[in-house]
mmCIF file of C-alpha atoms in Angstrom:
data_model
loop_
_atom_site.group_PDB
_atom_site.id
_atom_site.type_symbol
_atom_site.label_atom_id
_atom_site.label_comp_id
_atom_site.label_asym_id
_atom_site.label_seq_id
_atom_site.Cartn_x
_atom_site.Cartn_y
_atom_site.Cartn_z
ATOM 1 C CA UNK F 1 65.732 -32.527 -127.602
ATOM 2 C CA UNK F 2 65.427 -29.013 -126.254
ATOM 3 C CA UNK F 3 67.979 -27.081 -124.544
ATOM 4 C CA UNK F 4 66.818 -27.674 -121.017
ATOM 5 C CA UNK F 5 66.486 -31.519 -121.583
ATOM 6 C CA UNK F 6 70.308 -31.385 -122.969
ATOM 7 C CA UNK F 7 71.105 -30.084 -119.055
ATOM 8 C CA UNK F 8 69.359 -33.143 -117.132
ATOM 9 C CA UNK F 9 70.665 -36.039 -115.922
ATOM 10 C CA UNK F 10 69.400 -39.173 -117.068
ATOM 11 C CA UNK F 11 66.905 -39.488 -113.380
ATOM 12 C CA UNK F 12 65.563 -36.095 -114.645
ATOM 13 C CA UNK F 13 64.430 -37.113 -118.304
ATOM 14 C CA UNK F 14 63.172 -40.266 -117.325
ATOM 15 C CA UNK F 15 61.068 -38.056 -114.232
ATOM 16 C CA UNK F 16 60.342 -35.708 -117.665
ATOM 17 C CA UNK F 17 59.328 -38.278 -119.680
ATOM 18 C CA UNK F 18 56.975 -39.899 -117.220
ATOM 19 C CA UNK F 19 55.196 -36.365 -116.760
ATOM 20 C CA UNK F 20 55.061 -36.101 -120.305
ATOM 21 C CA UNK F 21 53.382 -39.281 -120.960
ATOM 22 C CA UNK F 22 50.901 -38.987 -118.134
ATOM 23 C CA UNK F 23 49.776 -35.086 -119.625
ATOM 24 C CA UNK F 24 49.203 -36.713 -122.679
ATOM 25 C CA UNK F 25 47.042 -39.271 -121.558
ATOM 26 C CA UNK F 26 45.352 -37.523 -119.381
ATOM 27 C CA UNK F 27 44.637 -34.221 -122.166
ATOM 28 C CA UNK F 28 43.700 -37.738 -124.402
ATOM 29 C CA UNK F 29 41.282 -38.834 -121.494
ATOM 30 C CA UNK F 30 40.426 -35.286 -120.124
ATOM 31 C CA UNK F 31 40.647 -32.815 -122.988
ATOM 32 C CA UNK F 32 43.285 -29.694 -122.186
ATOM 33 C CA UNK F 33 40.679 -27.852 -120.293
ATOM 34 C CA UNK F 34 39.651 -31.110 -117.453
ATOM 35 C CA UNK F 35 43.643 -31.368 -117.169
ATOM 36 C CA UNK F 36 45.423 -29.278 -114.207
ATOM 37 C CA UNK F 37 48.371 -29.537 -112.298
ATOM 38 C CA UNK F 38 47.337 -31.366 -109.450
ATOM 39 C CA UNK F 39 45.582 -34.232 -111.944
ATOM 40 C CA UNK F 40 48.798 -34.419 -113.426
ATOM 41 C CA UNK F 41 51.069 -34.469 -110.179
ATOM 42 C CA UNK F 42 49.012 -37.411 -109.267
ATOM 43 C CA UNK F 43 49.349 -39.020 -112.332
ATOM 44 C CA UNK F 44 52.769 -38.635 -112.797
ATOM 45 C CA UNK F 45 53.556 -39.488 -109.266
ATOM 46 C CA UNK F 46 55.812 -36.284 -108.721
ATOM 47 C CA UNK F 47 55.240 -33.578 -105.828
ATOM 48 C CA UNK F 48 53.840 -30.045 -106.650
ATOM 49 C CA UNK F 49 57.769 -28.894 -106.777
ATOM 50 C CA UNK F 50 58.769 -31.536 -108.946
ATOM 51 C CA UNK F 51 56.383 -30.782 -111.665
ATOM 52 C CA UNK F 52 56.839 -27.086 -111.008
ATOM 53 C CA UNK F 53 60.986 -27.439 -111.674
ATOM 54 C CA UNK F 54 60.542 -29.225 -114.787
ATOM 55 C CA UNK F 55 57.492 -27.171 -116.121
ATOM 56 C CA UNK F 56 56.457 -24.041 -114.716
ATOM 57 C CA UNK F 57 53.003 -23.659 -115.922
ATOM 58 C CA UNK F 58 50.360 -25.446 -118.311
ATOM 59 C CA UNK F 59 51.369 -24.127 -121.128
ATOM 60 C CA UNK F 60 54.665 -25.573 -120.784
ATOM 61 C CA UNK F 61 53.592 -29.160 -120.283
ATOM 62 C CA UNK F 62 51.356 -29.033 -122.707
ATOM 63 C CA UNK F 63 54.412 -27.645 -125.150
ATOM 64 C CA UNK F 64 55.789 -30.652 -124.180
ATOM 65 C CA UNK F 65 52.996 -33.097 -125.143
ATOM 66 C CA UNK F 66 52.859 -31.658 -128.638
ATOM 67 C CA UNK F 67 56.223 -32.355 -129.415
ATOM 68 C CA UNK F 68 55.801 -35.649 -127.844
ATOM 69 C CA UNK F 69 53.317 -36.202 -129.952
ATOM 70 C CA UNK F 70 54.749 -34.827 -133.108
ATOM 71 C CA UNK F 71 57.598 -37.118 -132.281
ATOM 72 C CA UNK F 72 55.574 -40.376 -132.173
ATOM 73 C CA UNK F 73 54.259 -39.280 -135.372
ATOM 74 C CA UNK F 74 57.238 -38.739 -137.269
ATOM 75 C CA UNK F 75 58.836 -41.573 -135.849
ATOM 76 C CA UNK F 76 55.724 -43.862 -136.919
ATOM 77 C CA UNK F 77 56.919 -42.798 -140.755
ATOM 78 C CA UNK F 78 59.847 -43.645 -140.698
ATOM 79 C CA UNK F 79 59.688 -46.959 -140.165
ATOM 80 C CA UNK F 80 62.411 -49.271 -142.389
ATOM 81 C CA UNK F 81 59.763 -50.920 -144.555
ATOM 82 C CA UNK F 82 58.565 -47.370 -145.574
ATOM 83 C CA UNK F 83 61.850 -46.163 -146.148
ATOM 84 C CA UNK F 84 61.425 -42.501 -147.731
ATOM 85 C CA UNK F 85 57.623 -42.909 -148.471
ATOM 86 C CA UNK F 86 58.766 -41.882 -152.181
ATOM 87 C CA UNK F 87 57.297 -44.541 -154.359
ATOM 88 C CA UNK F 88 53.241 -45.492 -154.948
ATOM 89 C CA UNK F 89 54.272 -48.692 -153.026
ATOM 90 C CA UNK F 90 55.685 -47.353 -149.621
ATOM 91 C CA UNK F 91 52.421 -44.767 -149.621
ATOM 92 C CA UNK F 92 50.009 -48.303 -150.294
ATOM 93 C CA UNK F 93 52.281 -49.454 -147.372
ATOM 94 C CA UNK F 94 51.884 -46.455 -145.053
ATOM 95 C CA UNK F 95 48.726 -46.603 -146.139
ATOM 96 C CA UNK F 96 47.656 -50.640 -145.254
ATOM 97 C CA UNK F 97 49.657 -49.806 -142.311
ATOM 98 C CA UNK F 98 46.823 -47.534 -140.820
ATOM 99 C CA UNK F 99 44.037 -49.628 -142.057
ATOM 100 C CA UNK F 100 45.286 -52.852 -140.870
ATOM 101 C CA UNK F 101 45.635 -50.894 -137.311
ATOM 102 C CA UNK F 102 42.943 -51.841 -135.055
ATOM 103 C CA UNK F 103 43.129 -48.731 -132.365
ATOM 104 C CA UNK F 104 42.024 -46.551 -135.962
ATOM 105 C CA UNK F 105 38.629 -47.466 -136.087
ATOM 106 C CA UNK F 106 38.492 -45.887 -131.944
ATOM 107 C CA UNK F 107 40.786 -43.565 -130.757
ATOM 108 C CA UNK F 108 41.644 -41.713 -133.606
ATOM 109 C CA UNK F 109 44.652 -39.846 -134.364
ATOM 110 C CA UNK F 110 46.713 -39.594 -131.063
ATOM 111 C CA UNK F 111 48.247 -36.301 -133.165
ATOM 112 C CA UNK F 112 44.918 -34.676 -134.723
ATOM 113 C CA UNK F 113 43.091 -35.199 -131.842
ATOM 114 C CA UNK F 114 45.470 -32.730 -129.541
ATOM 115 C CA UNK F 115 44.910 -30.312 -132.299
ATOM 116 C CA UNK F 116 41.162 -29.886 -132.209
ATOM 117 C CA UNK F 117 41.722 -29.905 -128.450
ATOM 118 C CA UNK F 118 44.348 -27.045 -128.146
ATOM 119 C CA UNK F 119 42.289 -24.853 -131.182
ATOM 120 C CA UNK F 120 40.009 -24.338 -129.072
ATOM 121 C CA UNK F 121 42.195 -22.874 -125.634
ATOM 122 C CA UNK F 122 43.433 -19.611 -125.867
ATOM 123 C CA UNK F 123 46.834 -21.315 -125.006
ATOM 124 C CA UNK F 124 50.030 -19.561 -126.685
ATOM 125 C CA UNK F 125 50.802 -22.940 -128.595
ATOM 126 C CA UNK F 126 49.110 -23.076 -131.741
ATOM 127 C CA UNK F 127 53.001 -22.106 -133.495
ATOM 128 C CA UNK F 128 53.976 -25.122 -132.364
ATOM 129 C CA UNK F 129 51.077 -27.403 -133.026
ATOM 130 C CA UNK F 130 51.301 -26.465 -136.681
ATOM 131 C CA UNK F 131 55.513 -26.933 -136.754
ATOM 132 C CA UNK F 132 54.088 -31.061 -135.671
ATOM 133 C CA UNK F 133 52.219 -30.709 -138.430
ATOM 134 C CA UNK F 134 54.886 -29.017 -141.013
ATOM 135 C CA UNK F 135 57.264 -31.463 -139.721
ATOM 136 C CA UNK F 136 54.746 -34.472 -140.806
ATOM 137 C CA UNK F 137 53.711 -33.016 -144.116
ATOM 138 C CA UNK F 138 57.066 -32.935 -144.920
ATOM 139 C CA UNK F 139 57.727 -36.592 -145.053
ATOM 140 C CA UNK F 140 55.096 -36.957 -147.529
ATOM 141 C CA UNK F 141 56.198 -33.555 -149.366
ATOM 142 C CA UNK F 142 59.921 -34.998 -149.474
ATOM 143 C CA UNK F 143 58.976 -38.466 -150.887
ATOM 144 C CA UNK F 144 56.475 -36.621 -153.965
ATOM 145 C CA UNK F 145 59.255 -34.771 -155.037
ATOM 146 C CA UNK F 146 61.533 -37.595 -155.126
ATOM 147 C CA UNK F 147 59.191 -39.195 -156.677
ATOM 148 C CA UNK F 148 58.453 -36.327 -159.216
ATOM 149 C CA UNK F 149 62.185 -35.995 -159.650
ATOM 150 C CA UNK F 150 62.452 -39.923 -160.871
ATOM 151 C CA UNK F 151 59.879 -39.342 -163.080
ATOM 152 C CA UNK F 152 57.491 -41.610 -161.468
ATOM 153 C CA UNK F 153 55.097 -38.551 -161.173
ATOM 154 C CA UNK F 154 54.084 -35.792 -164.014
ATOM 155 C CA UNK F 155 56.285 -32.556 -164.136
ATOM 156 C CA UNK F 156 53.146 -31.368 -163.236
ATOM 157 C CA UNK F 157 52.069 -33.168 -159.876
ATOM 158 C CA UNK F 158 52.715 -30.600 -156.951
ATOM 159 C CA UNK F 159 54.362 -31.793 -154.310
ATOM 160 C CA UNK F 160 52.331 -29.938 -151.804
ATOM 161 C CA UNK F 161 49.049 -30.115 -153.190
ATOM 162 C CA UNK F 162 49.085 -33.634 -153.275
ATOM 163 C CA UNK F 163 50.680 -33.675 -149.345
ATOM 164 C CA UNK F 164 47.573 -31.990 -148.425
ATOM 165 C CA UNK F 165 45.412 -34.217 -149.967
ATOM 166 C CA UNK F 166 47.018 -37.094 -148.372
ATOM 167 C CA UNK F 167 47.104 -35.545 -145.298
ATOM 168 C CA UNK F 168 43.365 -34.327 -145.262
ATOM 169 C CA UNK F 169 42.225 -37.663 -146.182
ATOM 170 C CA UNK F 170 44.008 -39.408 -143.157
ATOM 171 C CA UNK F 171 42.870 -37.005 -140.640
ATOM 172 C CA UNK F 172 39.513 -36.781 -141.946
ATOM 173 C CA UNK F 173 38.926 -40.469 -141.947
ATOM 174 C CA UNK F 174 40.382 -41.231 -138.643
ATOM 175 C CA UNK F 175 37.427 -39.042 -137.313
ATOM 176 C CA UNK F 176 34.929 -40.400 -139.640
ATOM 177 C CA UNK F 177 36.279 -43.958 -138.302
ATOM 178 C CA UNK F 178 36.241 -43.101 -135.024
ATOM 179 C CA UNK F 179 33.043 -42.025 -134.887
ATOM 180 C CA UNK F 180 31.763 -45.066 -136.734
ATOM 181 C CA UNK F 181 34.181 -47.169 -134.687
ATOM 182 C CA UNK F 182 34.697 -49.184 -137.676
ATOM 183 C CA UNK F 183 38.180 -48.502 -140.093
ATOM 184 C CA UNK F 184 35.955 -48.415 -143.352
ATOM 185 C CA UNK F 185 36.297 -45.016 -143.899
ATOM 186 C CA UNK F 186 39.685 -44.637 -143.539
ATOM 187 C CA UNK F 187 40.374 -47.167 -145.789
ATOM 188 C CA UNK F 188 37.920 -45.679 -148.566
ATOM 189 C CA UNK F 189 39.722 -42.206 -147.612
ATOM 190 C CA UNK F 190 43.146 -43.110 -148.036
ATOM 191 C CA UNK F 191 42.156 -45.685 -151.062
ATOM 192 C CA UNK F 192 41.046 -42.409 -152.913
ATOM 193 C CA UNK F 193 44.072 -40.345 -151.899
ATOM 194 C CA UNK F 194 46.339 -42.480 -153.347
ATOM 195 C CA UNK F 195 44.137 -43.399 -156.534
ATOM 196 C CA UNK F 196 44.455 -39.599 -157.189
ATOM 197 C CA UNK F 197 48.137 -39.038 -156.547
ATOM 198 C CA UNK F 198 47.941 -42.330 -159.238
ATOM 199 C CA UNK F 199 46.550 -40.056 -161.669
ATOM 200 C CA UNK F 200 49.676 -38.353 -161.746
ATOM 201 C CA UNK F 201 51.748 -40.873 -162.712
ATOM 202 C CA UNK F 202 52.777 -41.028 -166.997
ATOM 203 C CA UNK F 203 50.581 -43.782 -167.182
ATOM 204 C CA UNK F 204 47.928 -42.034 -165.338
#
């Protein structure tokens, strides 16, 4: 929670919130360049001075959706049965957990998507588009060197090497499954990220 967010009442996060959530859709919908104010005023149900008081221009609001978004994320990994996504079982987990999804195989990642979307505005936000992303990776970073630590991965698996693997496997087979509107090759992506982080193991 930001500093202005810590000085609304609960009637002005919940007004926040809603404006949030309706940008996001709509950039989801629209893209970042068919979403303006007045699309959003209507979709959030606010007035022009509403949506001006709690975000001054475009670039604000759509600050706002990628830390929404970066939220949803991390929150999505840190669900109990994962618990600190340090062991080949809680990735196979994370993992099924995506696969078994049925929105993967057409929408895509809610998270990825805003990226390629904001890369290409000459919007001031791409610092905090790749702190979502820093904040994801580290999950994944945190629970390899656990598990590298325990000695359920070489002294010589690298922590972030292996995190980017991971992490270029899910994002490129959401778009691959997307596109085919079918989850195979997320599945077959993530399948060979975590046969490869397997190759690190002593056994490996």
């Amino acid at each position: 929670m930001t500093e202005t967010t810590h000085k609304l009442t609960p009637k002005g996060l919940a007004t926040r919130a809603r404006i949030v959530e309706a940008a996001a859709q709509l950039i989801y919908e629209r893209g970042v360049h068919g979403t303006n104010n007045e699309l959003l005023r209507r979709a959030a149900s606010v007035s022009g001075s509403q949506l001006n008081h709690y975000f001054p221009d475009k670039e604000s609001w759509v600050r706002a959706v990628i830390q929404w978004r970066a939220d949803n994320v991390i929150a999505l990994h840190r669900r109990e049965e994962l618990g600190e996504l340090d062991s080949l079982e809680a990735l196979r987990r994370w993992a099924d957990s995506y696969i078994g999804w049925e929105p993967a195989g057409k929408g895509g990642c809610g998270y990825g998507s805003l990226a390629a979307e904001i890369i290409k505005t000459d919007l001031a936000v791409h610092d905090d588009l790749q702190a979502g992303f820093e904040r994801w990776e580290e999950l994944f970073r945190r629970g390899l060197r656990k598990m590298r630590d325990r000695g359920v991965l070489r002294p010589d698996a690298n922590p972030d090497h292996l995190t980017h693997v991971v992490m270029a496997a899910f994002q490129g087979g959401m778009l691959l499954a997307q596109a085919a509107g079918d989850v195979a090759p997320l599945r077959d992506a993530l399948d060979g990220a975590l046969a490869y982080i397997a190759t690190f193991t002593p056994a490996g």
